Every structure is written in C-alpha cells, then in structure tokens.
Amino acid sequence: MGRPLIVFLTGAGISTDSGIPDYRGPNGLWRRDPDAEKLVTFDYYMADPEIRRRSWRLRQETAALGARPNAAHQAIADLGRSGRAGVRVITQNTDGLHQEAGTPPNRVLELHGSSRAVVCTRCGDRTPMRDALDRVTGEPGEPDPPCRECGGILKAATVMFGESLDREVLSAAVAVAGEASLFFAVGSSLQVYPAAGLVEVAASGGARLVIVNAEPTHYDPLAAEVVREPIGTALPVLLDDLKVCDTE
Ligand code: ZN
C-alpha cells in the first residue's frame, strides 16, 4: 500500500477567519444585495459596462482587505509538508489562500477558478489580477480595463454564474476524491454541485469522512466525525491528532 491520501474539500467557511466574506452564506452579500449577484453573472457582466465597473471596484476593495491564510490553511499546508500522507486540496474558494499558505499549486484544484488571475473573454490571454487592479486604480484610471492583446472584455479567472466548471479540474477532483482514504469537508454547506457529489464519490470509495462545518449538512449521517467548532481552531487540532496517530 502507498501512503494514505488525505483530501480536503474546502468552502467559504475556511476563509472567513481570513476576513473574506462568505458571499453565499446567511449574511452573505448576495442575500443582502441581490443586485450584487449580477456582478458575478456572466451574461450581465458581458452586457453591461456599469456592472463591470462595479465588479472591478469590488475586486479592488476585496484585494485591499489584504486577506492572509489562517491557521486552518496553514495546518493543511503543514500536513502536506510533513510527508506522512499525500495531501490534496479541492476548493470552492477562489482566494488562493491554500497556495499562499504553502500547499503546492499542483496539489490544489480550484473548482471555481482563481480571483488572483484575469482572463480575456475573447482571446483567453491570462494575466495577474494585480496588474488589472493597478490599471483600474491608476492615473488615469481604467474603470473597465480592456485586454491589452486584443481589446476584449477582461474578467476574473473565476467561474461566474452562467459559466461551466472547467472539465479537467472537475474530473481531476472526482479522481482524487475517489482515491481518498480520509476525506475532510471543511467550511462547505455541501449544497451545491459538484461539492456534494465529491463527498459521495469519496464515501463510496471507502474514505473515512470528516465534516467540519458550523451548520449541519445533508452528509452528516455519512460522516465518521462531525465537528462544529470554529474551523480556525478545530482543524489544526484535528490534523495534529492525525500526526500523533500516524506515529503510533
Ligand atoms: Zn484578449
């Protein structure tokens, strides 16, 4: 037998301790301001320059928060570095905080893309988000910066509503979930596709399932362990215990 494979499926809940709002959650921006959802809906975004200007402003405000990885991101990265198990991360988040914490980028599958990059909707040119935001706030500012290669509309390299998930990322996630010996679902309500399906794949592949989430999920009955404590404190303890078990 090879090393055990530990897979983490992470959602917005792991990043709220880093100050990144949970847009979909009960107090999320999209509940308070339904209009805000248009900012991340592909058709509205493409059709309306004002939506794009608002979207870039929101990106700028989010970037200005300077979110840093928290203890939970760090604990996952540390576990990977320990070399005791193979560690893979499948995330619904676009914030890049797993990678910033030290999990190698080739070990992170971003189901909803990355808000650290920008992609041209016409030619596909991919550039850093930082560069685009510098243009937005520059002097004179470009409130809706066009692609420098072709003049096309730029957008964050995230999967907007109305766009499909990346097939390659999705099939890699399914494969990884199926090979997991231990599967942690962290900070995700597990209500949306494909997160829910990945839990099923992992469970039917024989993984031990651990759910760390503030609210109950549909999959709690399948879990060997359900943890409701705050993720930033609970996950480091859970993963420390894992290291101890390994050495025994
Ligand atoms: Zn272009």
Short mmCIF file of C-alpha atoms and ligand atoms in Angstrom, two decimals:
data_model
loop_
_atom_site.label_atom_id
_atom_site.label_comp_id
_atom_site.label_asym_id
_atom_site.label_seq_id
_atom_site.Cartn_x
_atom_site.Cartn_y
_atom_site.Cartn_z
CA MET A 1 0.00 0.00 0.00
CA GLY A 2 1.18 3.51 -0.77
CA ARG A 3 0.90 6.47 1.50
CA PRO A 4 -2.62 7.33 2.61
CA LEU A 5 -4.22 10.09 0.59
CA ILE A 6 -5.89 12.79 2.63
CA VAL A 7 -8.22 15.01 0.65
CA PHE A 8 -9.65 18.32 1.81
CA LEU A 9 -12.71 19.81 0.20
CA THR A 10 -12.86 23.40 1.36
CA GLY A 11 -15.53 26.07 1.05
CA ALA A 12 -16.09 29.67 2.11
CA GLY A 13 -16.09 28.76 5.81
CA ILE A 14 -12.34 28.14 5.84
CA SER A 15 -11.62 31.67 4.63
CA THR A 16 -14.00 33.69 6.79
CA ASP A 17 -11.33 33.76 9.53
CA SER A 18 -9.09 35.42 6.96
CA GLY A 19 -11.64 38.19 6.58
CA ILE A 20 -13.04 37.05 3.25
CA PRO A 21 -16.81 37.37 3.32
CA ASP A 22 -18.98 34.35 2.60
CA TYR A 23 -20.97 35.83 -0.26
CA ARG A 24 -23.47 32.98 -0.38
CA GLY A 25 -23.91 32.46 3.37
CA PRO A 26 -26.87 33.51 5.51
CA ASN A 27 -25.41 37.01 5.97
CA GLY A 28 -23.67 36.99 2.62
CA LEU A 29 -23.55 39.93 0.27
CA TRP A 30 -25.77 38.17 -2.25
CA ARG A 31 -28.55 37.73 0.29
CA ARG A 32 -28.37 41.33 1.43
CA ASP A 33 -27.99 42.78 -2.05
CA PRO A 34 -29.46 40.57 -4.78
CA ASP A 35 -28.19 43.06 -7.35
CA ALA A 36 -24.65 42.12 -6.33
CA GLU A 37 -25.17 38.68 -7.81
CA LYS A 38 -25.25 40.31 -11.24
CA LEU A 39 -21.60 41.26 -10.75
CA VAL A 40 -20.68 37.59 -10.98
CA THR A 41 -23.25 36.52 -13.54
CA PHE A 42 -21.66 36.08 -16.94
CA ASP A 43 -24.40 37.47 -19.18
CA TYR A 44 -24.92 40.62 -17.10
CA TYR A 45 -21.18 41.12 -16.83
CA MET A 46 -20.64 40.85 -20.58
CA ALA A 47 -23.62 43.01 -21.49
CA ASP A 48 -23.26 45.94 -19.11
CA PRO A 49 -20.14 48.12 -18.68
CA GLU A 50 -21.55 49.54 -15.45
CA ILE A 51 -21.76 46.01 -13.98
CA ARG A 52 -18.12 45.52 -14.95
CA ARG A 53 -17.06 48.81 -13.37
CA ARG A 54 -18.81 47.81 -10.13
CA SER A 55 -17.25 44.38 -10.32
CA TRP A 56 -13.72 45.78 -10.65
CA ARG A 57 -14.37 48.16 -7.75
CA LEU A 58 -15.50 45.23 -5.60
CA ARG A 59 -12.38 43.26 -6.61
CA GLN A 60 -10.27 46.25 -5.64
CA GLU A 61 -11.99 46.53 -2.24
CA THR A 62 -11.57 42.79 -1.61
CA ALA A 63 -7.89 42.93 -2.58
CA ALA A 64 -7.41 45.92 -0.27
CA LEU A 65 -8.54 43.76 2.67
CA GLY A 66 -5.19 42.00 2.29
CA ALA A 67 -6.51 38.60 3.35
CA ARG A 68 -3.84 36.24 4.68
CA PRO A 69 -4.04 32.47 5.17
CA ASN A 70 -5.27 31.49 8.63
CA ALA A 71 -4.41 28.61 10.97
CA ALA A 72 -6.63 26.18 9.04
CA HIS A 73 -4.94 26.85 5.67
CA GLN A 74 -1.61 26.61 7.48
CA ALA A 75 -2.45 23.30 9.16
CA ILE A 76 -3.29 21.70 5.82
CA ALA A 77 -0.06 23.01 4.27
CA ASP A 78 1.95 21.75 7.27
CA LEU A 79 0.39 18.30 7.00
CA GLY A 80 1.43 18.17 3.34
CA ARG A 81 4.96 19.25 4.20
CA SER A 82 5.21 16.57 6.92
CA GLY A 83 5.22 13.98 4.12
CA ARG A 84 3.25 11.46 6.18
CA ALA A 85 0.39 11.41 3.77
CA GLY A 86 -0.39 12.59 0.31
CA VAL A 87 -2.43 15.75 0.66
CA ARG A 88 -4.74 17.18 -1.98
CA VAL A 89 -7.00 20.17 -1.71
CA ILE A 90 -10.18 20.64 -3.71
CA THR A 91 -11.53 24.09 -3.05
CA GLN A 92 -14.66 26.03 -3.88
CA ASN A 93 -12.78 29.20 -2.97
CA THR A 94 -11.03 31.45 -5.46
CA ASP A 95 -8.87 33.32 -2.96
CA GLY A 96 -5.60 31.43 -3.45
CA LEU A 97 -5.01 31.20 0.30
CA HIS A 98 -4.16 27.46 0.29
CA GLN A 99 -1.29 28.12 -2.10
CA GLU A 100 -0.20 31.19 -0.16
CA ALA A 101 -0.09 29.04 3.00
CA GLY A 102 2.35 26.72 1.25
CA THR A 103 0.29 23.96 -0.31
CA PRO A 104 1.93 23.47 -3.73
CA PRO A 105 -0.26 24.82 -6.56
CA ASN A 106 -0.24 21.40 -8.27
CA ARG A 107 -1.89 19.96 -5.15
CA VAL A 108 -4.80 22.41 -5.23
CA LEU A 109 -7.81 22.02 -7.51
CA GLU A 110 -9.79 25.24 -7.76
CA LEU A 111 -13.32 24.24 -8.75
CA HIS A 112 -14.44 27.84 -9.21
CA GLY A 113 -11.22 29.21 -10.67
CA SER A 114 -8.96 31.89 -9.25
CA SER A 115 -9.56 35.53 -8.41
CA ARG A 116 -5.79 36.08 -8.49
CA ALA A 117 -5.79 35.99 -12.26
CA VAL A 118 -7.68 37.73 -15.03
CA VAL A 119 -8.65 36.20 -18.33
CA CYS A 120 -9.69 37.77 -21.62
CA THR A 121 -13.12 36.62 -22.72
CA ARG A 122 -12.11 36.97 -26.38
CA CYS A 123 -8.53 35.71 -26.78
CA GLY A 124 -8.07 33.85 -23.49
CA ASP A 125 -4.95 35.83 -22.50
CA ARG A 126 -4.29 35.29 -18.80
CA THR A 127 -2.63 37.94 -16.61
CA PRO A 128 -2.29 38.63 -12.88
CA MET A 129 -5.25 40.26 -11.10
CA ARG A 130 -2.80 42.71 -9.53
CA ASP A 131 -1.94 44.17 -12.94
CA ALA A 132 -5.58 44.68 -13.84
CA LEU A 133 -6.35 46.32 -10.50
CA ASP A 134 -3.35 48.62 -10.94
CA ARG A 135 -4.92 49.76 -14.21
CA VAL A 136 -8.30 50.28 -12.51
CA THR A 137 -6.82 52.49 -9.80
CA GLY A 138 -4.07 54.02 -11.91
CA GLU A 139 -3.83 57.61 -13.12
CA PRO A 140 -5.80 57.99 -15.29
CA GLY A 141 -7.79 55.02 -14.11
CA GLU A 142 -9.31 52.45 -16.42
CA PRO A 143 -12.54 51.55 -14.65
CA ASP A 144 -13.18 48.66 -17.06
CA PRO A 145 -9.73 47.74 -18.42
CA PRO A 146 -9.77 46.01 -21.82
CA CYS A 147 -7.41 43.21 -22.88
CA ARG A 148 -4.03 44.58 -23.92
CA GLU A 149 -3.68 41.91 -26.59
CA CYS A 150 -7.00 42.21 -28.38
CA GLY A 151 -9.17 44.83 -26.68
CA GLY A 152 -11.62 42.19 -25.47
CA ILE A 153 -13.52 42.24 -22.18
CA LEU A 154 -11.46 41.08 -19.21
CA LYS A 155 -12.86 39.18 -16.27
CA ALA A 156 -11.54 37.48 -13.16
CA ALA A 157 -10.44 33.90 -13.88
CA THR A 158 -13.29 32.65 -11.72
CA VAL A 159 -16.29 30.61 -12.78
CA MET A 160 -19.19 33.03 -12.89
CA PHE A 161 -22.83 32.08 -12.69
CA GLY A 162 -23.81 31.01 -16.19
CA GLU A 163 -20.36 29.57 -16.92
CA SER A 164 -19.40 25.90 -16.82
CA LEU A 165 -16.86 24.45 -14.46
CA ASP A 166 -13.54 23.50 -16.03
CA ARG A 167 -13.95 19.88 -17.12
CA GLU A 168 -10.33 18.96 -16.47
CA VAL A 169 -10.39 20.36 -12.96
CA LEU A 170 -13.67 18.63 -12.25
CA SER A 171 -12.58 15.23 -13.48
CA ALA A 172 -9.30 15.54 -11.55
CA ALA A 173 -11.34 16.34 -8.44
CA VAL A 174 -13.55 13.29 -8.93
CA ALA A 175 -10.48 11.07 -9.36
CA VAL A 176 -8.79 12.48 -6.27
CA ALA A 177 -11.96 12.12 -4.17
CA GLY A 178 -12.29 8.50 -5.27
CA GLU A 179 -8.75 7.71 -4.11
CA ALA A 180 -9.04 9.39 -0.71
CA SER A 181 -8.54 7.30 2.39
CA LEU A 182 -9.54 10.24 4.55
CA PHE A 183 -11.80 13.00 3.26
CA PHE A 184 -12.32 16.26 5.12
CA ALA A 185 -15.18 18.52 4.07
CA VAL A 186 -14.33 21.88 5.62
CA GLY A 187 -16.45 25.02 5.70
CA SER A 188 -18.77 23.99 2.92
CA SER A 189 -22.54 23.67 3.13
CA LEU A 190 -22.20 20.81 0.60
CA GLN A 191 -25.37 22.01 -1.07
CA VAL A 192 -24.07 22.92 -4.48
CA TYR A 193 -22.78 20.80 -7.30
CA PRO A 194 -20.15 19.48 -7.51
CA ALA A 195 -19.14 19.62 -3.83
CA ALA A 196 -21.97 17.35 -2.76
CA GLY A 197 -21.15 14.80 -5.44
CA LEU A 198 -17.50 14.70 -4.42
CA VAL A 199 -18.47 13.73 -0.88
CA GLU A 200 -20.50 10.85 -2.29
CA VAL A 201 -17.62 9.75 -4.51
CA ALA A 202 -15.23 9.77 -1.55
CA ALA A 203 -17.64 7.91 0.73
CA SER A 204 -18.46 5.24 -1.82
CA GLY A 205 -14.72 4.84 -2.48
CA GLY A 206 -14.32 3.88 1.17
CA ALA A 207 -12.91 7.13 2.55
CA ARG A 208 -13.41 7.98 6.17
CA LEU A 209 -15.44 11.19 6.05
CA VAL A 210 -14.94 14.07 8.50
CA ILE A 211 -17.16 17.14 8.21
CA VAL A 212 -16.05 20.40 9.79
CA ASN A 213 -18.77 22.98 9.34
CA ALA A 214 -20.70 25.40 11.56
CA GLU A 215 -24.08 24.29 10.22
CA PRO A 216 -25.45 20.78 9.72
CA THR A 217 -25.11 19.35 6.21
CA HIS A 218 -27.06 16.66 4.36
CA TYR A 219 -23.99 14.44 4.57
CA ASP A 220 -23.56 14.45 8.34
CA PRO A 221 -25.13 10.97 8.63
CA LEU A 222 -22.42 9.59 6.31
CA ALA A 223 -19.61 11.10 8.35
CA ALA A 224 -17.44 9.22 10.83
CA GLU A 225 -16.97 12.52 12.63
CA VAL A 226 -18.81 15.85 12.56
CA VAL A 227 -17.13 18.92 14.05
CA ARG A 228 -18.98 22.18 14.69
CA GLU A 229 -16.25 24.18 16.38
CA PRO A 230 -14.73 27.15 14.54
CA ILE A 231 -12.54 25.89 11.72
CA GLY A 232 -9.52 28.03 12.57
CA THR A 233 -9.20 26.34 15.95
CA ALA A 234 -10.70 22.90 15.23
CA LEU A 235 -8.78 21.92 12.10
CA PRO A 236 -5.24 22.42 13.46
CA VAL A 237 -6.15 20.22 16.45
CA LEU A 238 -7.73 17.52 14.26
CA LEU A 239 -4.69 17.41 11.99
CA ASP A 240 -2.26 17.38 14.93
CA ASP A 241 -4.08 14.35 16.31
CA LEU A 242 -3.65 12.74 12.92
CA LYS A 243 0.12 13.13 13.05
CA VAL A 244 0.19 11.54 16.51
CA CYS A 245 -1.93 8.57 15.36
CA ASP A 246 0.41 8.08 12.41
CA THR A 247 3.49 7.67 14.53
CA GLU A 248 1.92 5.14 16.86
ZN ZN B 1 -7.74 39.37 -25.46
#
